[in-house]
Amino acid sequence: MATATSTDSATFESISRIGETAGAIWATLQADGPMSLSRLVKQIGLPRDQVMQAIGWLAREDKLAFEDNGRNKLVCLREET
């Protein structure tokens, strides 16, 4: 059974990894503009699950917008007001 300390450490590392991935997503979208989720995952070069978790983080913070583009869904940075 894991101790509270090792669990806390693993949780912190996971959250840190997701936060770093969110930063990479932000920078990619800032530089290259809106793109499909599949292209974004390829651009970031990290596991899809990790990228999707970071997208969820940014979406929860209202930093992303999503647009339907035919069969694809585009993700883009939300304009600040």
Tab-separated table of N, CA, C and O in Angstrom:
chain	number	residue	atom	x	y	z
A	1	MET	N	0.847	-1.180	0.000
A	1	MET	CA	0.000	0.000	0.000
A	1	MET	C	0.891	1.242	0.000
A	1	MET	O	1.857	1.330	0.732
A	2	ALA	N	0.549	2.208	-0.819
A	2	ALA	CA	1.339	3.434	-0.937
A	2	ALA	C	1.126	4.321	0.285
A	2	ALA	O	0.041	4.382	0.842
A	3	THR	N	2.177	4.982	0.671
A	3	THR	CA	2.065	5.928	1.777
A	3	THR	C	1.484	7.231	1.253
A	3	THR	O	1.515	7.502	0.056
A	4	ALA	N	0.988	8.040	2.139
A	4	ALA	CA	0.427	9.331	1.742
A	4	ALA	C	1.481	10.188	1.064
A	4	ALA	O	1.199	10.902	0.115
A	5	THR	N	2.716	10.087	1.524
A	5	THR	CA	3.792	10.894	0.954
A	5	THR	C	4.061	10.512	-0.496
A	5	THR	O	4.174	11.376	-1.357
A	6	SER	N	4.155	9.214	-0.790
A	6	SER	CA	4.419	8.801	-2.174
A	6	SER	C	3.238	9.121	-3.068
A	6	SER	O	3.413	9.483	-4.229
A	7	THR	N	2.020	9.004	-2.566
A	7	THR	CA	0.831	9.353	-3.345
A	7	THR	C	0.800	10.848	-3.627
A	7	THR	O	0.529	11.271	-4.748
A	8	ASP	N	1.090	11.645	-2.619
A	8	ASP	CA	1.123	13.095	-2.801
A	8	ASP	C	2.178	13.489	-3.818
A	8	ASP	O	1.954	14.356	-4.665
A	9	SER	N	3.328	12.857	-3.755
A	9	SER	CA	4.415	13.144	-4.688
A	9	SER	C	4.020	12.779	-6.113
A	9	SER	O	4.266	13.537	-7.046
A	10	ALA	N	3.395	11.620	-6.284
A	10	ALA	CA	2.958	11.185	-7.614
A	10	ALA	C	1.887	12.123	-8.159
A	10	ALA	O	1.900	12.461	-9.347
A	11	THR	N	0.978	12.558	-7.305
A	11	THR	CA	-0.067	13.496	-7.734
A	11	THR	C	0.552	14.816	-8.155
A	11	THR	O	0.185	15.369	-9.187
A	12	PHE	N	1.495	15.313	-7.379
A	12	PHE	CA	2.165	16.564	-7.710
A	12	PHE	C	2.896	16.456	-9.042
A	12	PHE	O	2.810	17.355	-9.881
A	13	GLU	N	3.594	15.344	-9.260
A	13	GLU	CA	4.318	15.144	-10.516
A	13	GLU	C	3.348	15.081	-11.692
A	13	GLU	O	3.623	15.648	-12.751
A	14	SER	N	2.224	14.421	-11.507
A	14	SER	CA	1.226	14.316	-12.572
A	14	SER	C	0.648	15.689	-12.909
A	14	SER	O	0.533	16.052	-14.083
A	15	ILE	N	0.315	16.449	-11.896
A	15	ILE	CA	-0.237	17.785	-12.110
A	15	ILE	C	0.804	18.689	-12.759
A	15	ILE	O	0.485	19.467	-13.660
A	16	SER	N	2.045	18.581	-12.322
A	16	SER	CA	3.118	19.379	-12.923
A	16	SER	C	3.291	19.042	-14.397
A	16	SER	O	3.455	19.930	-15.239
A	17	ARG	N	3.240	17.747	-14.727
A	17	ARG	CA	3.391	17.302	-16.117
A	17	ARG	C	2.236	17.845	-16.976
A	17	ARG	O	2.453	18.319	-18.084
A	18	ILE	N	1.035	17.804	-16.452
A	18	ILE	CA	-0.115	18.327	-17.187
A	18	ILE	C	0.028	19.834	-17.371
A	18	ILE	O	-0.255	20.366	-18.448
A	19	GLY	N	0.482	20.531	-16.344
A	19	GLY	CA	0.688	21.976	-16.444
A	19	GLY	C	1.740	22.340	-17.473
A	19	GLY	O	1.571	23.293	-18.245
A	20	GLU	N	2.832	21.575	-17.507
A	20	GLU	CA	3.872	21.819	-18.514
A	20	GLU	C	3.338	21.557	-19.920
A	20	GLU	O	3.653	22.302	-20.858
A	21	THR	N	2.519	20.535	-20.057
A	21	THR	CA	1.917	20.231	-21.358
A	21	THR	C	0.956	21.346	-21.760
A	21	THR	O	0.905	21.731	-22.934
A	22	ALA	N	0.214	21.886	-20.804
A	22	ALA	CA	-0.684	23.008	-21.088
A	22	ALA	C	0.107	24.200	-21.619
A	22	ALA	O	-0.319	24.876	-22.560
A	23	GLY	N	1.281	24.437	-21.047
A	23	GLY	CA	2.141	25.513	-21.537
A	23	GLY	C	2.603	25.268	-22.960
A	23	GLY	O	2.654	26.192	-23.780
A	24	ALA	N	2.926	24.023	-23.278
A	24	ALA	CA	3.336	23.673	-24.645
A	24	ALA	C	2.183	23.850	-25.626
A	24	ALA	O	2.375	24.330	-26.749
A	25	ILE	N	0.986	23.502	-25.201
A	25	ILE	CA	-0.199	23.685	-26.053
A	25	ILE	C	-0.410	25.168	-26.316
A	25	ILE	O	-0.642	25.587	-27.452
A	26	TRP	N	-0.346	25.960	-25.265
A	26	TRP	CA	-0.523	27.409	-25.392
A	26	TRP	C	0.471	27.985	-26.390
A	26	TRP	O	0.102	28.732	-27.299
A	27	ALA	N	1.741	27.637	-26.225
A	27	ALA	CA	2.790	28.163	-27.108
A	27	ALA	C	2.576	27.719	-28.552
A	27	ALA	O	2.758	28.506	-29.483
A	28	THR	N	2.182	26.483	-28.747
A	28	THR	CA	1.940	25.954	-30.094
A	28	THR	C	0.789	26.674	-30.771
A	28	THR	O	0.894	27.092	-31.930
A	29	LEU	N	-0.310	26.845	-30.054
A	29	LEU	CA	-1.462	27.536	-30.634
A	29	LEU	C	-1.169	29.017	-30.858
A	29	LEU	O	-1.644	29.609	-31.832
A	30	GLN	N	-0.387	29.607	-29.979
A	30	GLN	CA	0.000	31.015	-30.137
A	30	GLN	C	0.827	31.185	-31.408
A	30	GLN	O	0.642	32.139	-32.159
A	31	ALA	N	1.740	30.252	-31.646
A	31	ALA	CA	2.644	30.347	-32.804
A	31	ALA	C	1.981	29.926	-34.111
A	31	ALA	O	2.201	30.565	-35.142
A	32	ASP	N	1.179	28.870	-34.071
A	32	ASP	CA	0.669	28.269	-35.305
A	32	ASP	C	-0.821	28.459	-35.551
A	32	ASP	O	-1.322	28.080	-36.601
A	33	GLY	N	-1.535	29.003	-34.593
A	33	GLY	CA	-2.964	29.240	-34.760
A	33	GLY	C	-3.805	27.996	-34.552
A	33	GLY	O	-3.300	26.942	-34.156
A	34	PRO	N	-5.116	28.109	-34.823
A	34	PRO	CA	-6.037	26.991	-34.604
A	34	PRO	C	-5.613	25.744	-35.373
A	34	PRO	O	-5.063	25.849	-36.477
A	35	MET	N	-5.865	24.593	-34.762
A	35	MET	CA	-5.566	23.334	-35.444
A	35	MET	C	-6.438	22.228	-34.883
A	35	MET	O	-7.024	22.377	-33.807
A	36	SER	N	-6.510	21.143	-35.622
A	36	SER	CA	-7.296	20.003	-35.176
A	36	SER	C	-6.634	19.375	-33.953
A	36	SER	O	-5.434	19.535	-33.721
A	37	LEU	N	-7.439	18.658	-33.200
A	37	LEU	CA	-6.907	17.984	-32.023
A	37	LEU	C	-5.819	16.986	-32.403
A	37	LEU	O	-4.781	16.912	-31.740
A	38	SER	N	-6.026	16.244	-33.492
A	38	SER	CA	-5.030	15.250	-33.890
A	38	SER	C	-3.721	15.914	-34.305
A	38	SER	O	-2.638	15.440	-33.955
A	39	ARG	N	-3.804	17.031	-35.005
A	39	ARG	CA	-2.578	17.743	-35.393
A	39	ARG	C	-1.871	18.316	-34.168
A	39	ARG	O	-0.644	18.287	-34.072
A	40	LEU	N	-2.652	18.827	-33.226
A	40	LEU	CA	-2.073	19.384	-32.005
A	40	LEU	C	-1.313	18.306	-31.229
A	40	LEU	O	-0.198	18.539	-30.771
A	41	VAL	N	-1.901	17.129	-31.116
A	41	VAL	CA	-1.230	16.023	-30.428
A	41	VAL	C	0.085	15.705	-31.119
A	41	VAL	O	1.119	15.531	-30.463
A	42	LYS	N	0.080	15.665	-32.459
A	42	LYS	CA	1.311	15.393	-33.208
A	42	LYS	C	2.338	16.500	-33.002
A	42	LYS	O	3.528	16.234	-32.830
A	43	GLN	N	1.894	17.752	-33.029
A	43	GLN	CA	2.802	18.898	-32.849
A	43	GLN	C	3.467	18.868	-31.467
A	43	GLN	O	4.653	19.148	-31.345
A	44	ILE	N	2.693	18.537	-30.446
A	44	ILE	CA	3.200	18.527	-29.073
A	44	ILE	C	4.163	17.361	-28.873
A	44	ILE	O	5.159	17.471	-28.165
A	45	GLY	N	3.852	16.221	-29.487
A	45	GLY	CA	4.753	15.077	-29.416
A	45	GLY	C	4.750	14.338	-28.087
A	45	GLY	O	5.722	13.683	-27.740
A	46	LEU	N	3.674	14.448	-27.350
A	46	LEU	CA	3.524	13.748	-26.077
A	46	LEU	C	2.331	12.796	-26.177
A	46	LEU	O	1.533	12.902	-27.113
A	47	PRO	N	2.175	11.885	-25.218
A	47	PRO	CA	1.051	10.956	-25.277
A	47	PRO	C	-0.297	11.677	-25.368
A	47	PRO	O	-0.514	12.709	-24.715
A	48	ARG	N	-1.171	11.135	-26.200
A	48	ARG	CA	-2.487	11.743	-26.435
A	48	ARG	C	-3.240	12.002	-25.125
A	48	ARG	O	-3.826	13.065	-24.944
A	49	ASP	N	-3.236	11.037	-24.217
A	49	ASP	CA	-3.942	11.217	-22.942
A	49	ASP	C	-3.429	12.436	-22.185
A	49	ASP	O	-4.217	13.202	-21.629
A	50	GLN	N	-2.137	12.607	-22.172
A	50	GLN	CA	-1.531	13.742	-21.473
A	50	GLN	C	-1.935	15.063	-22.131
A	50	GLN	O	-2.255	16.036	-21.447
A	51	VAL	N	-1.930	15.096	-23.447
A	51	VAL	CA	-2.326	16.309	-24.177
A	51	VAL	C	-3.798	16.608	-23.919
A	51	VAL	O	-4.176	17.755	-23.677
A	52	MET	N	-4.638	15.576	-23.924
A	52	MET	CA	-6.068	15.791	-23.696
A	52	MET	C	-6.342	16.281	-22.274
A	52	MET	O	-7.212	17.117	-22.055
A	53	GLN	N	-5.593	15.786	-21.299
A	53	GLN	CA	-5.729	16.281	-19.930
A	53	GLN	C	-5.376	17.762	-19.861
A	53	GLN	O	-6.071	18.550	-19.200
A	54	ALA	N	-4.322	18.149	-20.543
A	54	ALA	CA	-3.907	19.555	-20.551
A	54	ALA	C	-4.917	20.424	-21.283
A	54	ALA	O	-5.177	21.562	-20.875
A	55	ILE	N	-5.504	19.903	-22.354
A	55	ILE	CA	-6.567	20.635	-23.050
A	55	ILE	C	-7.735	20.858	-22.098
A	55	ILE	O	-8.305	21.955	-22.031
A	56	GLY	N	-8.083	19.838	-21.337
A	56	GLY	CA	-9.161	19.977	-20.347
A	56	GLY	C	-8.838	21.037	-19.313
A	56	GLY	O	-9.700	21.829	-18.928
A	57	TRP	N	-7.592	21.064	-18.872
A	57	TRP	CA	-7.150	22.063	-17.899
A	57	TRP	C	-7.351	23.466	-18.469
A	57	TRP	O	-7.931	24.344	-17.830
A	58	LEU	N	-6.843	23.688	-19.698
A	58	LEU	CA	-6.956	25.007	-20.325
A	58	LEU	C	-8.410	25.365	-20.619
A	58	LEU	O	-8.810	26.527	-20.474
A	59	ALA	N	-9.209	24.384	-21.017
A	59	ALA	CA	-10.625	24.642	-21.288
A	59	ALA	C	-11.347	25.031	-20.002
A	59	ALA	O	-12.175	25.949	-19.994
A	60	ARG	N	-11.024	24.363	-18.915
A	60	ARG	CA	-11.640	24.672	-17.624
A	60	ARG	C	-11.301	26.097	-17.181
A	60	ARG	O	-12.104	26.777	-16.556
A	61	GLU	N	-10.114	26.544	-17.542
A	61	GLU	CA	-9.692	27.919	-17.222
A	61	GLU	C	-10.213	28.922	-18.250
A	61	GLU	O	-9.844	30.088	-18.201
A	62	ASP	N	-11.027	28.459	-19.197
A	62	ASP	CA	-11.631	29.293	-20.241
A	62	ASP	C	-10.577	29.931	-21.140
A	62	ASP	O	-10.728	31.066	-21.582
A	63	LYS	N	-9.497	29.192	-21.407
A	63	LYS	CA	-8.405	29.690	-22.238
A	63	LYS	C	-8.514	29.211	-23.683
A	63	LYS	O	-7.807	29.717	-24.548
A	64	LEU	N	-9.373	28.212	-23.943
A	64	LEU	CA	-9.497	27.635	-25.278
A	64	LEU	C	-10.915	27.768	-25.807
A	64	LEU	O	-11.871	27.828	-25.040
A	65	ALA	N	-11.002	27.794	-27.122
A	65	ALA	CA	-12.291	27.731	-27.808
A	65	ALA	C	-12.221	26.555	-28.777
A	65	ALA	O	-11.139	26.182	-29.241
A	66	PHE	N	-13.356	25.980	-29.066
A	66	PHE	CA	-13.433	24.831	-29.968
A	66	PHE	C	-14.400	25.154	-31.095
A	66	PHE	O	-15.469	25.709	-30.854
A	67	GLU	N	-14.017	24.833	-32.314
A	67	GLU	CA	-14.838	25.106	-33.487
A	67	GLU	C	-14.988	23.831	-34.297
A	67	GLU	O	-14.027	23.089	-34.475
A	68	ASP	N	-16.199	23.597	-34.788
A	68	ASP	CA	-16.409	22.479	-35.699
A	68	ASP	C	-15.946	22.889	-37.080
A	68	ASP	O	-16.255	23.982	-37.555
A	69	ASN	N	-15.193	22.003	-37.711
A	69	ASN	CA	-14.684	22.244	-39.059
A	69	ASN	C	-14.888	20.950	-39.845
A	69	ASN	O	-13.960	20.157	-39.983
A	70	GLY	N	-16.114	20.756	-40.319
A	70	GLY	CA	-16.430	19.502	-40.986
A	70	GLY	C	-16.378	18.367	-39.984
A	70	GLY	O	-17.010	18.424	-38.941
A	71	ARG	N	-15.587	17.352	-40.299
A	71	ARG	CA	-15.465	16.202	-39.402
A	71	ARG	C	-14.461	16.449	-38.281
A	71	ARG	O	-14.355	15.646	-37.364
A	72	ASN	N	-13.731	17.523	-38.365
A	72	ASN	CA	-12.713	17.839	-37.360
A	72	ASN	C	-13.223	18.873	-36.373
A	72	ASN	O	-14.105	19.669	-36.676
A	73	LYS	N	-12.643	18.861	-35.213
A	73	LYS	CA	-12.869	19.913	-34.231
A	73	LYS	C	-11.571	20.663	-34.083
A	73	LYS	O	-10.524	20.055	-33.821
A	74	LEU	N	-11.618	21.963	-34.298
A	74	LEU	CA	-10.421	22.796	-34.156
A	74	LEU	C	-10.351	23.343	-32.746
A	74	LEU	O	-11.365	23.687	-32.134
A	75	VAL	N	-9.144	23.447	-32.251
A	75	VAL	CA	-8.918	24.060	-30.943
A	75	VAL	C	-8.101	25.328	-31.187
A	75	VAL	O	-7.209	25.367	-32.034
A	76	CYS	N	-8.469	26.391	-30.481
A	76	CYS	CA	-7.753	27.650	-30.637
A	76	CYS	C	-7.763	28.392	-29.300
A	76	CYS	O	-8.546	28.079	-28.407
A	77	LEU	N	-6.862	29.349	-29.188
A	77	LEU	CA	-6.826	30.174	-27.991
A	77	LEU	C	-8.011	31.122	-28.003
A	77	LEU	O	-8.381	31.672	-29.035
A	78	ARG	N	-8.600	31.291	-26.844
A	78	ARG	CA	-9.714	32.223	-26.690
A	78	ARG	C	-9.143	33.635	-26.623
A	78	ARG	O	-8.151	33.866	-25.927
A	79	GLU	N	-9.741	34.539	-27.354
A	79	GLU	CA	-9.276	35.931	-27.318
A	79	GLU	C	-9.606	36.533	-25.959
A	79	GLU	O	-10.679	36.327	-25.422
A	80	GLU	N	-8.637	37.253	-25.420
A	80	GLU	CA	-8.852	37.909	-24.132
A	80	GLU	C	-9.678	39.165	-24.345
A	80	GLU	O	-9.479	39.892	-25.296
A	81	THR	N	-10.610	39.383	-23.415
A	81	THR	CA	-11.475	40.569	-23.509
A	81	THR	C	-11.180	41.535	-22.413
A	81	THR	O	-10.572	41.269	-21.444
